[in-house]
XYZ file of C-alpha atoms in Angstrom:
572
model
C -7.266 -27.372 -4.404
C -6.559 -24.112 -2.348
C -4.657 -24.572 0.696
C -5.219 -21.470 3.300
C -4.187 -20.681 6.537
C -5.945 -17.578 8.337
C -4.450 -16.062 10.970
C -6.587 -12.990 12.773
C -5.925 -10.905 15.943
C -9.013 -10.950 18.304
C -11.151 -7.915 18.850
C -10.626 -4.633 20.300
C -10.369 -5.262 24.141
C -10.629 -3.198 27.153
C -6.780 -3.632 27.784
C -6.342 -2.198 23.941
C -8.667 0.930 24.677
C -6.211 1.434 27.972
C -2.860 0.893 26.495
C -2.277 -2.247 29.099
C 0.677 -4.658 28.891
C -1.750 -8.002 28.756
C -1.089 -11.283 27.494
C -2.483 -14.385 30.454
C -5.247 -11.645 31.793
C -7.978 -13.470 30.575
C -10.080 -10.000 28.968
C -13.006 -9.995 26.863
C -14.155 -7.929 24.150
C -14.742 -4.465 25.120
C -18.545 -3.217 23.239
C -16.531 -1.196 20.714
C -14.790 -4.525 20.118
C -17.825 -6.675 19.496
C -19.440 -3.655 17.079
C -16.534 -3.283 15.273
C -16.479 -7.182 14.021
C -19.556 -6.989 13.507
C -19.640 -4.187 11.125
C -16.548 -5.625 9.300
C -17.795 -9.150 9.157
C -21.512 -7.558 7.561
C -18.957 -5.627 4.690
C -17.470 -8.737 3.662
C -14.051 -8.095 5.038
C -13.243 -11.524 6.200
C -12.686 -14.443 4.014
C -15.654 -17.242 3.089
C -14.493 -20.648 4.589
C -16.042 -23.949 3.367
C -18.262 -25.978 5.886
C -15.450 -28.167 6.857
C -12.818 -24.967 7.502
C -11.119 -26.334 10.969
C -11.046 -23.627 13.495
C -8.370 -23.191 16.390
C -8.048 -20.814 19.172
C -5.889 -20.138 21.679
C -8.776 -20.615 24.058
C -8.711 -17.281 25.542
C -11.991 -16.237 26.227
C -11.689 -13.303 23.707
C -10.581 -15.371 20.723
C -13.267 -17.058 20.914
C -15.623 -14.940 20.902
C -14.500 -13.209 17.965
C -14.246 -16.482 16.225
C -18.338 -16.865 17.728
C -18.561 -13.541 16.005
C -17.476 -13.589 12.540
C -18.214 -17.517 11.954
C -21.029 -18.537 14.386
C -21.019 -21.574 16.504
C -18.434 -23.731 15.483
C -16.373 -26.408 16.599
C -12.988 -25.955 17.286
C -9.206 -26.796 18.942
C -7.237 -24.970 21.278
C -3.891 -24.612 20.782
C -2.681 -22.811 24.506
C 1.091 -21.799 23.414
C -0.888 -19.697 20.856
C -1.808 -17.457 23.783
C 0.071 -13.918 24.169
C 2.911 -13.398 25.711
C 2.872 -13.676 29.986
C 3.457 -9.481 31.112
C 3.082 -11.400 35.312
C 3.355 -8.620 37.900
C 2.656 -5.559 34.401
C -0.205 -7.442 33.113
C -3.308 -4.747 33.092
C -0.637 -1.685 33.869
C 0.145 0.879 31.022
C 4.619 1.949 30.168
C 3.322 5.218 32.020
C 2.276 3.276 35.196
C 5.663 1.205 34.886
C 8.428 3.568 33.746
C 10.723 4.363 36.385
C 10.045 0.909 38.347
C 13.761 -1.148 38.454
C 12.188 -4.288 37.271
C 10.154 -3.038 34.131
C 12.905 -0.538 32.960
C 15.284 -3.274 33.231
C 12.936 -5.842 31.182
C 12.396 -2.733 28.585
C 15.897 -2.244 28.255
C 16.826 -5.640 27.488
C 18.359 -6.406 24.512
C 18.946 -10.494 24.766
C 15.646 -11.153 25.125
C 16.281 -13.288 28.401
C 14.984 -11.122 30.911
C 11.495 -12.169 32.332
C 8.822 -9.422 34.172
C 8.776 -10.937 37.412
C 5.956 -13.903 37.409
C 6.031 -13.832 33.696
C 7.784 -15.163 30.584
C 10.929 -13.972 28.800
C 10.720 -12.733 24.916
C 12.905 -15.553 24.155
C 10.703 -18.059 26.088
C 7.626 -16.659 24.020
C 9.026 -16.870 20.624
C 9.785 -20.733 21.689
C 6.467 -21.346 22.749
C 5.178 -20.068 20.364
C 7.123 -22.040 17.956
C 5.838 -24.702 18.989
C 2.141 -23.760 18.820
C 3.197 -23.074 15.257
C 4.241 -26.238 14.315
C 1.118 -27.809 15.836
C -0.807 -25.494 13.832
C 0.663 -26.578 10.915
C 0.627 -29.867 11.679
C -3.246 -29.963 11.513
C -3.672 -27.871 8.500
C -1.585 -30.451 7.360
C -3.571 -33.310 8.104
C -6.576 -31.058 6.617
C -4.670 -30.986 3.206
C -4.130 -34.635 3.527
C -7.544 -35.626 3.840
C -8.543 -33.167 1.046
C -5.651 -34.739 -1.610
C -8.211 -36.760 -3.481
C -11.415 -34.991 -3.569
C -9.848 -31.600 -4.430
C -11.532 -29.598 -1.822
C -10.381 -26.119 -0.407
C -8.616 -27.408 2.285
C -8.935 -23.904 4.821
C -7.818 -23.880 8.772
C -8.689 -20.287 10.449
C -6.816 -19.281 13.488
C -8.014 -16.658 16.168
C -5.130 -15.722 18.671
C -3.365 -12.471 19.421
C -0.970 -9.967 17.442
C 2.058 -10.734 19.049
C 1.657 -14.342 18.684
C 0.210 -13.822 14.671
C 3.599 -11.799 14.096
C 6.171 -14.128 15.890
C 4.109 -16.911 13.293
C 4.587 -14.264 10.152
C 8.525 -13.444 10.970
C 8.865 -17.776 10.788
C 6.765 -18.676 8.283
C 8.462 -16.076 6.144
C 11.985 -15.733 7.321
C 13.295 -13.822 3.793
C 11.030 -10.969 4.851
C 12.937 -8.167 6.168
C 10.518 -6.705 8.722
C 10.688 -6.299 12.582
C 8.298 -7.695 14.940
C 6.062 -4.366 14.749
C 5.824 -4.770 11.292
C 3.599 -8.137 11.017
C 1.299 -7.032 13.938
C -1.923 -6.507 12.409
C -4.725 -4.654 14.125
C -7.302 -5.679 16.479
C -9.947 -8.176 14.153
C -7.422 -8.205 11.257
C -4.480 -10.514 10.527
C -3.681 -12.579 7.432
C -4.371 -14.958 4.724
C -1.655 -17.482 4.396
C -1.186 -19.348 1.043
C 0.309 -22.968 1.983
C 1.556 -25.216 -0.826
C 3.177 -28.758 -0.301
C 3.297 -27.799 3.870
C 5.024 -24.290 3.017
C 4.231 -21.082 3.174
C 4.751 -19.426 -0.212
C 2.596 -16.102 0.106
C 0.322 -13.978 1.989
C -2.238 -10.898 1.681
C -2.967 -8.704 4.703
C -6.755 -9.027 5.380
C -8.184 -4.961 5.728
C -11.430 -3.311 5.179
C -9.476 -0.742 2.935
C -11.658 -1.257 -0.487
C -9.564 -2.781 -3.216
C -9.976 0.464 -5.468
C -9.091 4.262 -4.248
C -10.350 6.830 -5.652
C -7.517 9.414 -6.740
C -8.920 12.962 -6.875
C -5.905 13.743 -9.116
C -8.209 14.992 -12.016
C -10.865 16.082 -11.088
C -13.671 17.114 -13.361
C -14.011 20.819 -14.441
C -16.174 23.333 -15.044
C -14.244 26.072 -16.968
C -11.128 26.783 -14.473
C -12.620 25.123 -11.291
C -13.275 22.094 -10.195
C -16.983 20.930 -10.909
C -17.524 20.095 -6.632
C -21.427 18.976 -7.662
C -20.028 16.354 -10.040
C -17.145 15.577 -7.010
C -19.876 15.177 -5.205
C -21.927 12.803 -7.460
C -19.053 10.735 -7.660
C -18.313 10.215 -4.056
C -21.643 9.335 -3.244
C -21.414 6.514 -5.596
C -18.281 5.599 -4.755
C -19.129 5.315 -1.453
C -22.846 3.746 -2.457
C -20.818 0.625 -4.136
C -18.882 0.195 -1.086
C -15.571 1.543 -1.359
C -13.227 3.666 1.294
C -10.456 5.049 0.048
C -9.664 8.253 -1.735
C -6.665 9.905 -1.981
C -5.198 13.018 -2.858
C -2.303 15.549 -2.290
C -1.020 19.005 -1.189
C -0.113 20.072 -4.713
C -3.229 18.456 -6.575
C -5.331 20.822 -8.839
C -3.136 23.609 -6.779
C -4.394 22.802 -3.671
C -8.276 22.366 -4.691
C -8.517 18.909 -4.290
C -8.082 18.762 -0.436
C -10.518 21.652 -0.801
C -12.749 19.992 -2.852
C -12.363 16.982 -0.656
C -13.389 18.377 2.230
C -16.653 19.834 0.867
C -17.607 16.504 -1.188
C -16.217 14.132 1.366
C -15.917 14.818 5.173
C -18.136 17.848 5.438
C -20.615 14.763 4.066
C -20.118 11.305 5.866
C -18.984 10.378 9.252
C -15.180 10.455 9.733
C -14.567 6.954 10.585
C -16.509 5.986 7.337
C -13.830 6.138 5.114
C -9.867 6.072 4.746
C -8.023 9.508 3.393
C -4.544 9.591 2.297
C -2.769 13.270 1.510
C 1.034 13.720 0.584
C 3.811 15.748 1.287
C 5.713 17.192 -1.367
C 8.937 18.482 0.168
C 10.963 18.971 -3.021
C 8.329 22.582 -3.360
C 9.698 23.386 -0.218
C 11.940 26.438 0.610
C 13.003 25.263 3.961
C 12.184 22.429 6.849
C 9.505 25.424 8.363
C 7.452 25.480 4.777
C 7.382 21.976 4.262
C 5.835 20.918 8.000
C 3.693 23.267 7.586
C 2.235 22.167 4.209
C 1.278 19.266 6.784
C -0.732 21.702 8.745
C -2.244 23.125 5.995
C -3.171 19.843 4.369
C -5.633 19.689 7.630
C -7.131 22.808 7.615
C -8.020 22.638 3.864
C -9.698 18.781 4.301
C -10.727 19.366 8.059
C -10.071 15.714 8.319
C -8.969 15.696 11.906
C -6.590 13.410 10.956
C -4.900 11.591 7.758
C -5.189 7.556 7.970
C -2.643 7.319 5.112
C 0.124 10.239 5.240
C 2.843 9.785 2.169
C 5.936 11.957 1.840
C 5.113 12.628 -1.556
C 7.494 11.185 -4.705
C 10.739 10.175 -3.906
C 13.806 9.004 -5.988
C 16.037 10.965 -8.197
C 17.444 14.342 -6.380
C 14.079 14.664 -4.524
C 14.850 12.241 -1.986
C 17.124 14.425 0.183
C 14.488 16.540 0.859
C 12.967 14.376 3.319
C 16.231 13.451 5.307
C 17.467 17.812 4.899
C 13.574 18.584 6.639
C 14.081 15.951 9.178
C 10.061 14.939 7.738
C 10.636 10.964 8.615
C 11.127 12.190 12.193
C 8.010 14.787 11.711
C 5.367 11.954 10.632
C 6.410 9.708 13.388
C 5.644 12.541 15.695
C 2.567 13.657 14.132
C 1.543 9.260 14.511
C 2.304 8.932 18.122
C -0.281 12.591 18.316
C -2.850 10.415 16.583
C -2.811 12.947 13.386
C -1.738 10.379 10.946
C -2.688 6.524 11.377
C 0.292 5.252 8.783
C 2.847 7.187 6.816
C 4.911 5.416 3.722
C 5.953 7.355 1.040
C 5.403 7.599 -2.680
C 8.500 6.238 -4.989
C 9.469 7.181 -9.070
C 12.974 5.986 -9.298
C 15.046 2.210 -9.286
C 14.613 -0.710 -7.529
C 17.992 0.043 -5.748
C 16.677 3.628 -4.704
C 14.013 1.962 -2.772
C 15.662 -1.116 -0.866
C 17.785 2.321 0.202
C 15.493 4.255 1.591
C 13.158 1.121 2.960
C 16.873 -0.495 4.448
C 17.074 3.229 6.151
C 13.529 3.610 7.622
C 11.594 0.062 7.900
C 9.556 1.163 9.792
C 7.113 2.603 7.413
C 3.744 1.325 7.478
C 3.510 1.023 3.479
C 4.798 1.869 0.315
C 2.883 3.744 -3.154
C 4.752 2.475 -6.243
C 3.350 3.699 -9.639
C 2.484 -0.379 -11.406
C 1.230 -1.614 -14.774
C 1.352 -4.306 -17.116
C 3.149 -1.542 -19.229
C 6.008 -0.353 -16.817
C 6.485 -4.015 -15.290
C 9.182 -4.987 -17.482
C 10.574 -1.696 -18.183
C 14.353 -0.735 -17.824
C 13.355 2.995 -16.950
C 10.923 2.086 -14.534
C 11.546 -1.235 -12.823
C 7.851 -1.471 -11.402
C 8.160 -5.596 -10.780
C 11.437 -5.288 -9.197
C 10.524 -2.456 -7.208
C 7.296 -4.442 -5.989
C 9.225 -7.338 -5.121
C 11.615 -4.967 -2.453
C 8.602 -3.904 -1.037
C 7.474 -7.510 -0.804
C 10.611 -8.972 0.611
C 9.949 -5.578 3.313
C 7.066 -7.140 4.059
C 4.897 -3.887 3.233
C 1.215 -3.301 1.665
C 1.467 -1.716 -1.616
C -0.543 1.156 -2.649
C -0.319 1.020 -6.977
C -0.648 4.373 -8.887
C -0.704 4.742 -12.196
C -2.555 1.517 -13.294
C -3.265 2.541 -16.353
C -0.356 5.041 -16.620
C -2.055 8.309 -16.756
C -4.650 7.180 -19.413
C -2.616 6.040 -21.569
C -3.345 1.930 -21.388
C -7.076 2.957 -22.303
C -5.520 4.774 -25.638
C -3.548 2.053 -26.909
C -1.756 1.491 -30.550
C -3.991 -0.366 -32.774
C -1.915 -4.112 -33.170
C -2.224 -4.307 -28.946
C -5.713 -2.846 -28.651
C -6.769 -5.501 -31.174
C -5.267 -8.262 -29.110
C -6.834 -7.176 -26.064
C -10.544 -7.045 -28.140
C -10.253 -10.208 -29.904
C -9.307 -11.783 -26.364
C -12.797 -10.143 -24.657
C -14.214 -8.109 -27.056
C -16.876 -7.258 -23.837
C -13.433 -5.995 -21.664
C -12.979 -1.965 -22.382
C -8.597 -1.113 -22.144
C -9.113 0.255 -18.925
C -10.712 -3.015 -17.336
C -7.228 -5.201 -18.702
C -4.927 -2.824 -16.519
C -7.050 -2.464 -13.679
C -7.226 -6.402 -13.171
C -3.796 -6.735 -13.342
C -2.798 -4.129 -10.658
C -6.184 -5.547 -8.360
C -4.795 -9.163 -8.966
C -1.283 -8.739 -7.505
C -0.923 -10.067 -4.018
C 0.299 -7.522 -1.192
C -1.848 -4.401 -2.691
C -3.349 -2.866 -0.372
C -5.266 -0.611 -2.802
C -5.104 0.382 -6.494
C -5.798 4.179 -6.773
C -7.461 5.642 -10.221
C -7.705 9.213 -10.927
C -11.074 9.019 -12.351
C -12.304 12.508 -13.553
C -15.839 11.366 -14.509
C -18.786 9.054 -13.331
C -18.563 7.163 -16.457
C -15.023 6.054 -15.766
C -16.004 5.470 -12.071
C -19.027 3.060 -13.077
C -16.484 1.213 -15.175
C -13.990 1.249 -13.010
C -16.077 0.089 -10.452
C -17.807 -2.679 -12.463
C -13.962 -3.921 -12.955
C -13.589 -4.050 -9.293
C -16.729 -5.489 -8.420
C -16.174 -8.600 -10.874
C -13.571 -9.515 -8.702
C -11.668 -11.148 -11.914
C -8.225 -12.154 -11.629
C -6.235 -12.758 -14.932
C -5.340 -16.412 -15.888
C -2.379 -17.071 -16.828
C -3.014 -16.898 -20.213
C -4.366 -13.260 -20.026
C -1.168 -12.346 -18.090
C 0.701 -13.581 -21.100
C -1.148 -11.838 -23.383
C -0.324 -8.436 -21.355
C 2.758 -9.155 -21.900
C 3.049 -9.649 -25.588
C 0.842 -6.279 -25.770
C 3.622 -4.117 -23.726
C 6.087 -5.910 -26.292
C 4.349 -4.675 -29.045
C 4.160 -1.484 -27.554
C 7.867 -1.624 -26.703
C 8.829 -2.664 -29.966
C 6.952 0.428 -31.830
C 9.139 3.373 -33.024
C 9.980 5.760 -29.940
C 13.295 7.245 -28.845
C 14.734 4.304 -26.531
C 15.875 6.681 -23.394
C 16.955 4.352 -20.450
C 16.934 7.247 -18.238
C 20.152 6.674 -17.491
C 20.884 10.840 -16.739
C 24.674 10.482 -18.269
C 23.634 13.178 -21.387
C 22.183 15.549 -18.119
C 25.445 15.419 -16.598
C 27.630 17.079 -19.083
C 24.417 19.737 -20.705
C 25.862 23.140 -20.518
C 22.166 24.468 -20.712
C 20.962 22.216 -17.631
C 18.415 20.737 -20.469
C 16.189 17.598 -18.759
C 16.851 15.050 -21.887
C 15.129 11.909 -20.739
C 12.070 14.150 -19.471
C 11.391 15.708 -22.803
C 12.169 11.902 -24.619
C 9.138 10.678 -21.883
C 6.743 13.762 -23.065
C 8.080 11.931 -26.692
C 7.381 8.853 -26.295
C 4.283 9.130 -24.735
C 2.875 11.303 -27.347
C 3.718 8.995 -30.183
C 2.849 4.957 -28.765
C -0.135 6.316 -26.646
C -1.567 9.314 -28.939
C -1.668 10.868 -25.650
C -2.739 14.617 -25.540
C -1.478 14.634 -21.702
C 1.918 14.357 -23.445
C 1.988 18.504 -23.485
C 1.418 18.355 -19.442
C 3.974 15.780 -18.988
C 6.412 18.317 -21.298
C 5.382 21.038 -18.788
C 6.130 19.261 -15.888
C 9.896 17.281 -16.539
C 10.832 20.961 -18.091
C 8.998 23.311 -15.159
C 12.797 24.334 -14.036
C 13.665 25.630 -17.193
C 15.363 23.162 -18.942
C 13.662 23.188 -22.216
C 14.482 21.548 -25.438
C 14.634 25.343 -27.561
C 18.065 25.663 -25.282
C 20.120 23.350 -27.113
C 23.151 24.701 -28.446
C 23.730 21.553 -30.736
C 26.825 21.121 -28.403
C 27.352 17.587 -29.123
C 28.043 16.742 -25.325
C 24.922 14.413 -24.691
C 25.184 12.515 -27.765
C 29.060 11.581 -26.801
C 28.023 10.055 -24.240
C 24.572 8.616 -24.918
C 24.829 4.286 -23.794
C 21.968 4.124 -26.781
C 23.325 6.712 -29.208
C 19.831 8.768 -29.817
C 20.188 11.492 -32.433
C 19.646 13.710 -29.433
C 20.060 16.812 -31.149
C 17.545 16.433 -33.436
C 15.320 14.727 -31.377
C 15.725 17.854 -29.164
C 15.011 19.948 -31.924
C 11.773 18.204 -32.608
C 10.236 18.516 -29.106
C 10.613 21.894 -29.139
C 8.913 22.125 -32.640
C 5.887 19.977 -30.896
C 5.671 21.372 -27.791
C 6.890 24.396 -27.188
């Protein structure tokens, strides 16, 4: 039996259009509000319920008609401490209208959470109340679950009330979650799905129309030295045909082509508000603060986007991360949000768990986070990918996965795992295992694949569409594949940087062992690029001077030197 609680904001309201303080007003759905249910509810956004799913409002008039909306006529309760909070004499007034008068500056200011807009409610008086609509609410989902215990039915109660209220309920039901009230707010006709087992609250997902796969134009087909834009374009039709939003891409990507290419495939093509684009900033190219906010403004120009709905300060961790703080950028994308030029902003992450609860403990107020996951790299020392998605979790932000089947390699595997996989589901191609275990992990907000051709969109999108999670037993199986993989012969570089340190030559060790190892357990002939890439500041394996420093002071005791010797035999 499946035990769900759904919590969603109402619809886009006249006081939401307006930027009103309004929580008693009793408002109904603007048009906009009522279309834009609508069209989510015909895309499939919001969960199926079973016939005898309980519904509860909090009876005003526009929860329920956005619960008339997306489930028709049905019966429900009304729980009234599940109403917003009480603004009194600021309800229907925007912070413009109110700044400067003694009584709302004061009840801004306030930092006990005791001090009441005249006629209305304090903060601390709405978090009880609503407290106690929570525990009502729970208390009939409850009784739901009860009466479900023998005949092993879905036992489902949906909720329609307001964001304030849905993210006072969040911060409760999940107290280990580190984020602020902001945080849990969802948008207007969004909320969440709450997983409830033996009367707690043990999990959620964040209910969006963003389609479960993205579409990374990261490589892109060719045609000779330029980017075949008529196969681009083939590809986003189909994309977009099969119903999916998202596509990403990035300043530096194919030079600069891809937000080129994007805008000539993509927005010069469809209406804006038909899809979701995400760009990143890669500060780290940067020469100074100037050059890197303007890669922003460039980034616009070349997609003519208007505006980005997913911004990312593009691949933190290691000695990149400064970048960010030396530019001032996290202060930059805030601006460039409140000027309606980016939606959200996060940032994209290659380094340890510890690096991240770091930089997500110094700015929480991101909006999401783009961690590179697979079955591969989710037990792996170097990469940490399941302990870096659990911080994230515990920050209580969506997920964006790259690198789901790490580059292409998990579709080229060793022949003892790719015979596991086939004698499992000989029908399953590589690709299909990886994707399903990214698309199956709760919090993703997307899983992004830099497809480069329409055959590995139609399976990738076939993968998708099956909506498969893995059992249990296909999760183990995963598992023993990375084993095998981990367990076949390849230089065992932790990454840890001590051999860096002390290199006289300034020679990027682990980066050329990477290039290594991916070249010999995945057969990979991106293993050159990679080379190119961890040595594009010079430090090449050919400038060893068979010092002896690194291998002094290797934790694993590689043969660096000759391991050196042979990279530069192979790739250089």
């Amino acid at each position: 039996m499946v035990s769900k609680l759904i919590l969603l904001r109402h619809g886009l309201t006249e006081g939401n259009l307006k930027g009103w303080f309004y929580g008693g007003a009793d408002i109904p759905l603007a048009p906009q509000g009522r279309e834009a249910l609508c069209r989510l509810r015909d895309k499939g956004v919001y969960p199926e319920v079973p016939d005898d799913a309980q519904f509860i409002v909090s009876g005003l008039e526009r929860t329920v008609e956005t619960l008339r909306i997306l489930y028709g006529e049905r019966e429900y309760k009304v729980i009234p401490e599940l109403q917003e909070m009480r603004f009194g004499e600021f309800e229907c007034h925007t912070y413009d209208e109110m700044k400067g008068n003694r009584k709302f500056d004061r009840w801004i200011l306030d930092e006990t959470g005791d001090v009441a807009p005249p006629g209305g409610e304090s903060r601390n008086a709405f978090r009880s109340r609503v407290s106690a609509g929570r525990k009502k609410l729970v208390g009939l989902h409850r009784l739901k679950m009860w009466s479900h215990r023998h005949g092993g039915q879905d036992a489902v109660t949906v909720t329609v009330c307001h964001g304030g209220v849905i993210a006072a309920m969040m911060m409760e039901l999940f107290p280990d979650v580190n984020g602020n009230m902001w945080d849990w707010i969802p948008e207007p006709g969004f909320g969440y799905i709450v997983e409830i087992q033996e009367g707690e609250a043990v999990s959620y997902e964040k209910i969006t129309d963003v389609s479960r796969l993205g579409f990374g134009l990261m490589r892109l087909p060719m045609k000779e030295k330029e980017i075949d834009i008529e196969t681009v374009k083939q590809m986003v039709d189909l994309f977009i045909k099969r119903g999916y939003n998202y596509f990403d891409t990035a300043y530096s990507y194919h030079n600069g082509e891809s937000e080129v290419a994007v805008k000539e495939a993509l927005v010069d093509r469809y209406p804006r508000d038909s899809f979701y684009l995400a760009t990143k900033l890669p500060a780290f190219l940067a020469k100074s603060e100037e050059e890197a906010k303007e890669m922003f403004e460039t980034s616009l120009r070349r997609t003519g986007a208007g505006y980005f709905d997913y911004y990312l300060l593009h691949n933190l961790g290691e000695d990149r991360t400064h970048f960010y703080e030396d530019y001032h950028l996290w202060d930059f994308v805030k601006e460039k949000k409140t000027e309606g030029k980016i939606r959200n902003y996060g940032f994209s992450f290659h380094d340890k768990a510890e690096r991240l609860e770091e930089v997500l403990a110094a700015h929480s107020d991101v909006d999401f986070v783009q961690l590179q996951i697979n079955y591969m790299d989710w037990e792996d020392g170097a990469v940490e990918a399941r302990k870096c998605y659990e911080v994230a979790r515990a920050y209580a932000k969506p997920i964006i996965v790259m690198e789901p089947v790490r580059g292409g390699n998990l579709v080229n595997l060793p022949e003892g795992p790719a015979k596991l996989l086939e004698a499992a589901d000989p029908q399953a191609g590589q690709a299909s295992w990886a994707l399903r275990f990214a698309l199956g992990l709760p919090g993703v907000l997307t899983v992004l694949s830099g497809m480069s051709d329409l055959a590995q969109m139609e399976d990738n999108l076939n993968t998708a569409d099956s909506g498969r999670s893995l059992t249990k037993d296909e999760r183990a199986l995963l598992e023993k594949a990375a084993e095998e993989m981990r367990s076949l012969p390849s230089i065992p570089c932790t990454n840890c940087g001590y051999c860096v340190k002390g290199c006289p030559q300034g020679i990027v060790i682990p980066g050329i062992f990477k290039a290594m190892n991916n070249r010999s357990l995945y057969h990979d002939p991106g293993a050159q690029g990679t080379y190119k890439w961890q040595t594009r500041d010079g430090g090449v394996a050919s400038r060893c001077i068979e010092c002896g420093q690194c291998e002094e002071v290797c934790p694993q005791h590689i043969d660096i030197i000759q391991q050196l010797a042979a990279a530069a035999e192979i790739f250089e």
